[in-house]
Amino acid sequence: MPRFSRRSFLHLTAAASAAAAFRGFTEPMLAAAARRRPHAADAVLIDSNENPLGPCRAACDAMSTILPKGNRYADSLTDDLVNTFAQIEGLTPDSVRATVGSTPALLSSVMAFTSPRRSYVTADPGFEAGLYMAPVVGARVVNVPLTKTHAHDVKAMLATAPDAGLFYICNPNNPTGTLTPHSDIEYLVANKPKDAIVMVDEAYIHFSEAPSALDLVKAGKDVVVLRTFSKVYGMAGIRCGFLLARPELADRALEHGGLNFMPVTAVVAATASLKDLQLVPERRRINASIRHQTFEWLDRNGYSYIPSESNFFLVDTKRPGKDLRDAMAKENVLIGRVWPIMPTWVRVTVGTQEEMEKFQTAFQKVMKG
Ligand SMILES: Cc1ncc(COP(=O)(O)O)c(C=O)c1O
């Protein structure tokens, strides 16, 4: 079911009923977890790791052009997107699956590879989406603290979960923005239980200089890589992502993801973004520059933070993080969220220069107040 053609859609009624169940789990749980509090129109939104730069010019033009053709399913446009990405990355097109953002691919993979007998193994603190889904399929959730350098502790993950069905590695990790060396991911893949799958979520990989795990997909390993257009490409509200795996593994991963066509706006915008070869290096540079300036300011003012390689970072508020988050919201600056294992730390997204200046003013005021 590589690209949701109309023919395959008609044939897959069983998967369609799974999709119906799936929808019930994602809506209330993830929406509730991610819901943004009501805010003023001019609020500084640095709480959800969005990209303030938005979609690039070529993506906006492509969406405007396609709008009048929005009455068509037009799955050939998804083929264009898949072929474009496959060519750029040196993958075969059947290992590239376009999804409506990466969340559906992540959740479907948890459903596919975990069960009451096969656990879901993740880092703590880590991105929580899989945590919501694993218990739904009766899977044990194994939270493994990060190492001292905030990398995934792959040896502890292996030791703690001999029953693993799915190892979730987020690289760079959300919320720390820190990297796990490629050699550690290779070690995990080489030493995992035979039937377990390693999922590497590369939502933020473009903001760092880290190598991708796509080489492991190309080598046919038990590895699923997730990518999204929500972050560096600034398309969170437009919804486009990829699941990348050898074809038979990709089929299994998406078995529970429901069947759907991709929105034409999302696929043309994504294709245009991929073709803009300056976009990623330029945005990586802009993000790194504003992030470093923010870190210098935090250093000058004696605040502790985790040096991130992504478009967000954790800062220590030395009090319940939630209280600081609420106080910042009163200053019209939305930050968040807080992870239970680090209750005094709050995640802050790197916004524009102007937004980070507003962050600094508000942060100083509430920390001193
Ligand atoms: C690590 C990680 N993976 C996946 C996602 C989901 O992204 P989307 O569904 O917008 O592609 C997010 C969103 O913030 C994320 O932080």
CSV table of C-alpha atoms and ligand atoms in Angstrom, one decimal:
chain,number,residue,atom,x,y,z
A,1,MET,CA,0.0,0.0,0.0
A,2,PRO,CA,2.8,2.3,-0.8
A,3,ARG,CA,1.1,5.4,-1.9
A,4,PHE,CA,-2.6,5.1,-1.2
A,5,SER,CA,-3.8,4.7,-4.7
A,6,ARG,CA,-7.5,4.6,-5.3
A,7,ARG,CA,-7.2,0.9,-6.2
A,8,SER,CA,-5.5,-0.1,-3.1
A,9,PHE,CA,-7.9,2.0,-1.1
A,10,LEU,CA,-10.8,-0.1,-2.3
A,11,HIS,CA,-9.1,-3.3,-1.5
A,12,LEU,CA,-8.1,-2.6,2.1
A,13,THR,CA,-11.3,-2.7,4.1
A,14,ALA,CA,-9.7,-4.5,7.0
A,15,ALA,CA,-7.1,-1.8,7.4
A,16,ALA,CA,-9.8,0.8,7.1
A,17,SER,CA,-11.5,-0.5,10.2
A,18,ALA,CA,-8.2,-0.4,12.1
A,19,ALA,CA,-8.0,3.2,11.0
A,20,ALA,CA,-11.3,4.0,12.5
A,21,ALA,CA,-10.1,2.7,15.9
A,22,PHE,CA,-6.8,4.5,15.5
A,23,ARG,CA,-8.6,7.8,15.0
A,24,GLY,CA,-10.3,7.5,18.3
A,25,PHE,CA,-6.9,7.2,20.1
A,26,THR,CA,-5.1,10.1,18.5
A,27,GLU,CA,-7.7,12.8,18.6
A,28,PRO,CA,-8.4,13.1,22.3
A,29,MET,CA,-5.0,12.1,23.6
A,30,LEU,CA,-2.6,14.0,21.4
A,31,ALA,CA,-4.8,17.0,20.8
A,32,ALA,CA,-5.2,17.3,24.6
A,33,ALA,CA,-1.5,17.0,25.1
A,34,ALA,CA,-0.6,19.5,22.5
A,35,ARG,CA,-3.4,22.0,22.9
A,36,ARG,CA,-2.3,25.6,23.1
A,37,ARG,CA,-3.8,27.9,25.6
A,38,PRO,CA,-5.9,30.9,24.4
A,39,HIS,CA,-3.5,33.7,23.6
A,40,ALA,CA,-3.5,37.3,22.3
A,41,ALA,CA,-2.9,37.7,18.5
A,42,ASP,CA,0.5,39.3,19.2
A,43,ALA,CA,1.6,36.6,21.7
A,44,VAL,CA,5.1,35.2,21.2
A,45,LEU,CA,4.6,31.5,20.3
A,46,ILE,CA,7.7,29.6,21.3
A,47,ASP,CA,6.0,26.6,22.9
A,48,SER,CA,5.6,24.1,20.1
A,49,ASN,CA,8.9,24.0,18.1
A,50,GLU,CA,7.3,25.6,15.1
A,51,ASN,CA,9.4,27.5,12.6
A,52,PRO,CA,8.6,31.3,12.6
A,53,LEU,CA,9.8,31.6,9.0
A,54,GLY,CA,6.9,29.6,7.7
A,55,PRO,CA,6.9,27.8,4.3
A,56,CYS,CA,9.4,29.0,1.7
A,57,ARG,CA,8.4,31.2,-1.2
A,58,ALA,CA,8.4,28.4,-3.7
A,59,ALA,CA,6.1,26.3,-1.4
A,60,CYS,CA,3.6,29.2,-1.1
A,61,ASP,CA,3.6,29.7,-4.8
A,62,ALA,CA,3.0,26.0,-5.4
A,63,MET,CA,0.1,25.9,-3.0
A,64,SER,CA,-1.5,28.9,-4.6
A,65,THR,CA,-1.2,27.4,-8.0
A,66,ILE,CA,-2.7,24.0,-7.0
A,67,LEU,CA,-5.7,25.5,-5.0
A,68,PRO,CA,-8.1,25.6,-8.0
A,69,LYS,CA,-7.3,21.9,-8.6
A,70,GLY,CA,-8.2,20.9,-5.1
A,71,ASN,CA,-11.2,19.0,-6.4
A,72,ARG,CA,-8.9,16.2,-7.6
A,73,TYR,CA,-7.3,13.4,-5.6
A,74,ALA,CA,-4.2,13.8,-7.8
A,75,ASP,CA,-2.1,11.1,-6.3
A,76,SER,CA,0.5,11.6,-9.1
A,77,LEU,CA,1.6,14.7,-7.1
A,78,THR,CA,2.4,12.4,-4.2
A,79,ASP,CA,4.5,10.3,-6.6
A,80,ASP,CA,6.4,13.4,-7.7
A,81,LEU,CA,7.1,14.2,-4.0
A,82,VAL,CA,8.2,10.6,-3.3
A,83,ASN,CA,10.4,10.4,-6.4
A,84,THR,CA,12.0,13.8,-5.6
A,85,PHE,CA,12.9,12.8,-2.1
A,86,ALA,CA,14.1,9.3,-3.2
A,87,GLN,CA,16.4,10.8,-5.8
A,88,ILE,CA,17.9,13.4,-3.4
A,89,GLU,CA,18.5,10.8,-0.7
A,90,GLY,CA,19.5,7.9,-3.0
A,91,LEU,CA,16.6,5.7,-1.8
A,92,THR,CA,14.3,3.5,-3.9
A,93,PRO,CA,10.9,5.2,-4.2
A,94,ASP,CA,9.1,2.2,-2.6
A,95,SER,CA,11.0,2.8,0.6
A,96,VAL,CA,9.6,6.4,0.8
A,97,ARG,CA,6.1,6.8,2.1
A,98,ALA,CA,4.5,10.2,2.4
A,99,THR,CA,2.2,10.7,5.4
A,100,VAL,CA,0.1,13.6,6.7
A,101,GLY,CA,2.9,14.8,9.1
A,102,SER,CA,5.0,12.3,10.8
A,103,THR,CA,2.7,11.7,13.8
A,104,PRO,CA,0.4,9.2,12.0
A,105,ALA,CA,3.5,7.2,10.9
A,106,LEU,CA,4.9,7.2,14.5
A,107,LEU,CA,1.6,6.1,16.0
A,108,SER,CA,1.0,3.4,13.4
A,109,SER,CA,4.5,2.0,14.0
A,110,VAL,CA,3.9,1.8,17.7
A,111,MET,CA,0.7,-0.2,17.0
A,112,ALA,CA,2.5,-2.4,14.5
A,113,PHE,CA,5.6,-3.3,16.5
A,114,THR,CA,4.5,-3.3,20.1
A,115,SER,CA,2.0,-5.5,22.0
A,116,PRO,CA,1.3,-6.9,25.4
A,117,ARG,CA,4.4,-9.1,24.9
A,118,ARG,CA,6.6,-6.5,23.1
A,119,SER,CA,7.5,-3.3,24.9
A,120,TYR,CA,7.9,0.3,23.7
A,121,VAL,CA,11.4,1.6,24.7
A,122,THR,CA,12.0,5.3,24.8
A,123,ALA,CA,14.2,7.9,26.4
A,124,ASP,CA,13.3,10.0,29.4
A,125,PRO,CA,12.9,12.8,28.8
A,126,GLY,CA,11.7,12.1,25.3
A,127,PHE,CA,9.0,12.9,22.8
A,128,GLU,CA,5.8,11.5,24.3
A,129,ALA,CA,3.6,10.7,21.3
A,130,GLY,CA,4.4,7.0,21.4
A,131,LEU,CA,3.8,6.9,25.1
A,132,TYR,CA,0.2,7.6,24.5
A,133,MET,CA,-0.2,4.9,22.0
A,134,ALA,CA,1.8,2.0,23.5
A,135,PRO,CA,-0.6,1.4,26.5
A,136,VAL,CA,-3.5,1.4,24.1
A,137,VAL,CA,-2.2,-1.8,22.5
A,138,GLY,CA,-1.3,-3.1,26.0
A,139,ALA,CA,2.5,-2.6,25.6
A,140,ARG,CA,4.8,-2.0,28.5
A,141,VAL,CA,6.5,1.4,28.3
A,142,VAL,CA,10.1,1.3,29.2
A,143,ASN,CA,11.5,4.8,30.0
A,144,VAL,CA,15.3,4.9,30.0
A,145,PRO,CA,17.0,8.0,31.3
A,146,LEU,CA,19.4,9.8,29.0
A,147,THR,CA,23.2,9.5,29.6
A,148,LYS,CA,25.1,12.4,31.3
A,149,THR,CA,25.6,13.9,27.8
A,150,HIS,CA,21.9,13.6,27.1
A,151,ALA,CA,22.3,11.0,24.5
A,152,HIS,CA,20.1,7.9,24.3
A,153,ASP,CA,21.6,5.3,26.6
A,154,VAL,CA,21.4,2.5,24.1
A,155,LYS,CA,23.1,-0.1,26.3
A,156,ALA,CA,20.6,0.6,29.2
A,157,MET,CA,17.8,0.4,26.7
A,158,LEU,CA,18.9,-3.0,25.5
A,159,ALA,CA,19.5,-4.2,29.1
A,160,THR,CA,16.2,-3.0,30.5
A,161,ALA,CA,14.0,-4.3,27.7
A,162,PRO,CA,14.8,-7.8,26.5
A,163,ASP,CA,11.2,-7.9,25.3
A,164,ALA,CA,11.5,-4.8,23.2
A,165,GLY,CA,9.2,-4.5,20.1
A,166,LEU,CA,10.1,-1.0,19.2
A,167,PHE,CA,13.1,1.2,20.3
A,168,TYR,CA,12.3,4.9,19.8
A,169,ILE,CA,15.3,7.1,19.2
A,170,CYS,CA,14.7,10.8,18.6
A,171,ASN,CA,17.8,12.5,17.1
A,172,PRO,CA,18.2,15.3,18.0
A,173,ASN,CA,16.1,14.4,21.0
A,174,ASN,CA,13.0,16.4,21.9
A,175,PRO,CA,13.1,18.1,24.5
A,176,THR,CA,16.9,18.2,25.1
A,177,GLY,CA,17.9,19.0,21.5
A,178,THR,CA,20.9,16.7,22.1
A,179,LEU,CA,22.4,14.1,19.7
A,180,THR,CA,22.9,10.4,20.0
A,181,PRO,CA,26.0,9.3,18.1
A,182,HIS,CA,25.4,7.3,14.9
A,183,SER,CA,27.7,4.6,16.2
A,184,ASP,CA,25.3,4.2,19.2
A,185,ILE,CA,22.4,3.8,16.9
A,186,GLU,CA,24.4,1.2,14.9
A,187,TYR,CA,25.2,-0.6,18.2
A,188,LEU,CA,21.5,-0.7,19.1
A,189,VAL,CA,20.6,-2.1,15.7
A,190,ALA,CA,23.3,-4.7,15.8
A,191,ASN,CA,22.4,-5.9,19.4
A,192,LYS,CA,18.6,-5.6,19.5
A,193,PRO,CA,16.4,-8.6,19.9
A,194,LYS,CA,15.9,-10.3,16.6
A,195,ASP,CA,12.4,-9.1,15.8
A,196,ALA,CA,12.6,-5.6,17.4
A,197,ILE,CA,12.5,-2.5,15.2
A,198,VAL,CA,14.5,0.7,15.8
A,199,MET,CA,12.6,3.8,14.9
A,200,VAL,CA,14.8,7.0,14.4
A,201,ASP,CA,12.7,10.2,14.5
A,202,GLU,CA,14.6,12.8,12.6
A,203,ALA,CA,12.1,15.6,12.9
A,204,TYR,CA,14.9,18.0,13.9
A,205,ILE,CA,17.9,16.5,12.1
A,206,HIS,CA,18.2,19.5,9.7
A,207,PHE,CA,19.0,21.9,12.5
A,208,SER,CA,22.1,19.9,13.4
A,209,GLU,CA,25.1,18.6,11.5
A,210,ALA,CA,24.4,15.1,12.7
A,211,PRO,CA,24.5,12.2,10.2
A,212,SER,CA,21.1,10.7,9.3
A,213,ALA,CA,20.2,7.1,10.0
A,214,LEU,CA,19.0,6.7,6.4
A,215,ASP,CA,22.2,4.7,5.6
A,216,LEU,CA,20.7,2.0,7.8
A,217,VAL,CA,17.5,2.0,5.8
A,218,LYS,CA,19.5,1.7,2.6
A,219,ALA,CA,21.3,-1.2,4.1
A,220,GLY,CA,18.0,-3.0,4.6
A,221,LYS,CA,18.2,-3.0,8.4
A,222,ASP,CA,15.3,-3.2,10.8
A,223,VAL,CA,15.2,0.6,10.9
A,224,VAL,CA,12.4,3.0,10.3
A,225,VAL,CA,13.3,6.7,9.9
A,226,LEU,CA,10.7,9.5,10.3
A,227,ARG,CA,11.0,12.9,8.7
A,228,THR,CA,8.6,15.9,8.8
A,229,PHE,CA,8.1,19.1,7.0
A,230,SER,CA,6.8,20.7,10.2
A,231,LYS,CA,10.1,21.9,11.5
A,232,VAL,CA,12.9,23.3,9.2
A,233,TYR,CA,10.5,23.6,6.3
A,234,GLY,CA,7.9,25.6,8.4
A,235,MET,CA,4.9,23.6,7.3
A,236,ALA,CA,3.5,22.3,10.7
A,237,GLY,CA,-0.1,23.4,9.8
A,238,ILE,CA,0.1,22.1,6.2
A,239,ARG,CA,0.9,18.5,7.3
A,240,CYS,CA,3.5,16.4,5.4
A,241,GLY,CA,6.0,13.8,6.5
A,242,PHE,CA,7.8,10.7,5.5
A,243,LEU,CA,8.2,7.2,6.8
A,244,LEU,CA,11.4,5.6,5.4
A,245,ALA,CA,12.1,1.9,5.6
A,246,ARG,CA,12.8,-1.1,3.3
A,247,PRO,CA,9.5,-1.7,1.5
A,248,GLU,CA,8.1,-4.7,3.4
A,249,LEU,CA,8.9,-3.0,6.7
A,250,ALA,CA,7.3,0.2,5.6
A,251,ASP,CA,4.1,-1.7,4.7
A,252,ARG,CA,4.0,-3.3,8.2
A,253,ALA,CA,4.7,0.1,9.9
A,254,LEU,CA,1.8,1.8,8.2
A,255,GLU,CA,-0.7,-1.1,8.4
A,256,HIS,CA,-2.5,0.7,11.2
A,257,GLY,CA,-2.2,4.2,9.9
A,258,GLY,CA,-5.4,4.3,8.0
A,259,LEU,CA,-5.8,4.9,4.3
A,260,ASN,CA,-5.9,8.3,2.9
A,261,PHE,CA,-4.8,10.6,0.1
A,262,MET,CA,-2.3,13.3,0.8
A,263,PRO,CA,-3.5,16.9,0.7
A,264,VAL,CA,-2.5,18.3,-2.7
A,265,THR,CA,-1.4,21.5,-1.0
A,266,ALA,CA,1.0,19.6,1.3
A,267,VAL,CA,2.6,17.5,-1.4
A,268,VAL,CA,3.3,20.4,-3.8
A,269,ALA,CA,4.6,22.6,-1.0
A,270,ALA,CA,6.9,19.8,0.2
A,271,THR,CA,8.2,19.0,-3.3
A,272,ALA,CA,8.9,22.7,-3.9
A,273,SER,CA,10.7,22.9,-0.5
A,274,LEU,CA,12.9,20.0,-1.3
A,275,LYS,CA,13.9,21.5,-4.6
A,276,ASP,CA,15.0,24.7,-2.9
A,277,LEU,CA,18.5,23.6,-2.1
A,278,GLN,CA,19.4,26.7,-0.1
A,279,LEU,CA,16.5,26.4,2.3
A,280,VAL,CA,18.0,23.9,4.8
A,281,PRO,CA,21.5,25.3,5.1
A,282,GLU,CA,20.2,28.8,5.3
A,283,ARG,CA,17.6,28.0,8.0
A,284,ARG,CA,20.1,25.9,9.9
A,285,ARG,CA,22.4,28.9,10.0
A,286,ILE,CA,19.7,31.4,11.1
A,287,ASN,CA,18.5,29.1,13.8
A,288,ALA,CA,22.0,28.3,15.1
A,289,SER,CA,22.9,32.0,15.2
A,290,ILE,CA,19.8,33.0,17.2
A,291,ARG,CA,20.2,30.0,19.4
A,292,HIS,CA,23.8,30.8,20.2
A,293,GLN,CA,22.9,34.5,21.0
A,294,THR,CA,20.2,33.3,23.3
A,295,PHE,CA,22.7,30.9,25.0
A,296,GLU,CA,25.2,33.8,25.4
A,297,TRP,CA,22.5,35.8,27.1
A,298,LEU,CA,21.6,32.9,29.4
A,299,ASP,CA,25.3,32.5,30.3
A,300,ARG,CA,25.7,36.2,31.0
A,301,ASN,CA,22.7,36.1,33.3
A,302,GLY,CA,23.7,32.9,35.1
A,303,TYR,CA,20.9,30.7,33.9
A,304,SER,CA,21.5,27.0,33.3
A,305,TYR,CA,20.4,25.4,30.0
A,306,ILE,CA,21.2,22.3,28.0
A,307,PRO,CA,23.2,23.1,24.9
A,308,SER,CA,20.9,22.0,22.2
A,309,GLU,CA,21.6,21.4,18.5
A,310,SER,CA,18.0,22.0,17.5
A,311,ASN,CA,15.4,24.7,17.3
A,312,PHE,CA,14.5,24.5,21.0
A,313,PHE,CA,16.3,24.1,24.4
A,314,LEU,CA,15.6,23.3,28.0
A,315,VAL,CA,16.3,26.0,30.6
A,316,ASP,CA,16.3,25.4,34.4
A,317,THR,CA,13.9,27.7,36.2
A,318,LYS,CA,14.9,26.4,39.7
A,319,ARG,CA,11.2,26.2,40.6
A,320,PRO,CA,8.2,24.2,39.3
A,321,GLY,CA,8.5,24.7,35.6
A,322,LYS,CA,4.8,24.9,35.2
A,323,ASP,CA,4.7,28.0,37.5
A,324,LEU,CA,7.2,29.8,35.3
A,325,ARG,CA,5.4,28.8,32.2
A,326,ASP,CA,2.2,30.3,33.6
A,327,ALA,CA,4.0,33.5,34.6
A,328,MET,CA,5.5,33.8,31.1
A,329,ALA,CA,2.1,33.4,29.6
A,330,LYS,CA,0.9,36.4,31.6
A,331,GLU,CA,3.8,38.3,29.9
A,332,ASN,CA,2.4,37.2,26.5
A,333,VAL,CA,5.2,34.8,25.9
A,334,LEU,CA,4.1,31.2,25.5
A,335,ILE,CA,6.8,28.6,26.4
A,336,GLY,CA,6.5,25.0,27.3
A,337,ARG,CA,6.3,22.2,28.2
A,338,VAL,CA,7.7,20.5,31.3
A,339,TRP,CA,8.8,16.8,31.6
A,340,PRO,CA,8.1,15.1,34.9
A,341,ILE,CA,11.7,13.7,35.2
A,342,MET,CA,13.1,17.3,35.0
A,343,PRO,CA,10.3,19.3,36.8
A,344,THR,CA,12.2,22.6,37.1
A,345,TRP,CA,13.2,22.7,33.4
A,346,VAL,CA,11.1,24.2,30.7
A,347,ARG,CA,11.4,23.8,26.9
A,348,VAL,CA,11.7,27.0,24.9
A,349,THR,CA,11.5,27.1,21.1
A,350,VAL,CA,14.0,29.3,19.2
A,351,GLY,CA,11.9,32.0,17.5
A,352,THR,CA,13.0,35.0,15.6
A,353,GLN,CA,15.6,37.5,16.9
A,354,GLU,CA,12.8,39.8,18.0
A,355,GLU,CA,10.8,37.0,19.7
A,356,MET,CA,13.9,35.9,21.6
A,357,GLU,CA,14.4,39.5,22.8
A,358,LYS,CA,10.8,39.5,24.1
A,359,PHE,CA,11.6,36.1,25.7
A,360,GLN,CA,14.6,37.5,27.5
A,361,THR,CA,12.8,40.5,28.8
A,362,ALA,CA,9.9,38.4,30.1
A,363,PHE,CA,12.1,35.6,31.5
A,364,GLN,CA,14.3,38.1,33.4
A,365,LYS,CA,11.2,39.8,34.8
A,366,VAL,CA,9.5,36.5,36.0
A,367,MET,CA,12.7,35.0,37.3
A,368,LYS,CA,13.5,38.0,39.4
A,369,GLY,CA,10.0,38.8,40.4
B,1,LIG,C1,10.2,14.5,17.8
B,1,LIG,C2,8.9,14.8,17.1
B,1,LIG,N1,8.5,13.9,16.2
B,1,LIG,C3,7.3,14.1,15.5
B,1,LIG,C4,6.6,15.2,15.7
B,1,LIG,C5,5.3,15.4,14.9
B,1,LIG,O1,5.5,16.2,13.9
B,1,LIG,P1,4.4,16.3,12.7
B,1,LIG,O2,3.3,15.3,13.0
B,1,LIG,O3,3.9,17.7,12.7
B,1,LIG,O4,5.1,15.9,11.5
B,1,LIG,C6,7.1,16.2,16.5
B,1,LIG,C7,6.3,17.5,16.7
B,1,LIG,O5,6.6,18.3,17.4
B,1,LIG,C8,8.3,16.0,17.3
B,1,LIG,O6,8.7,16.9,18.1
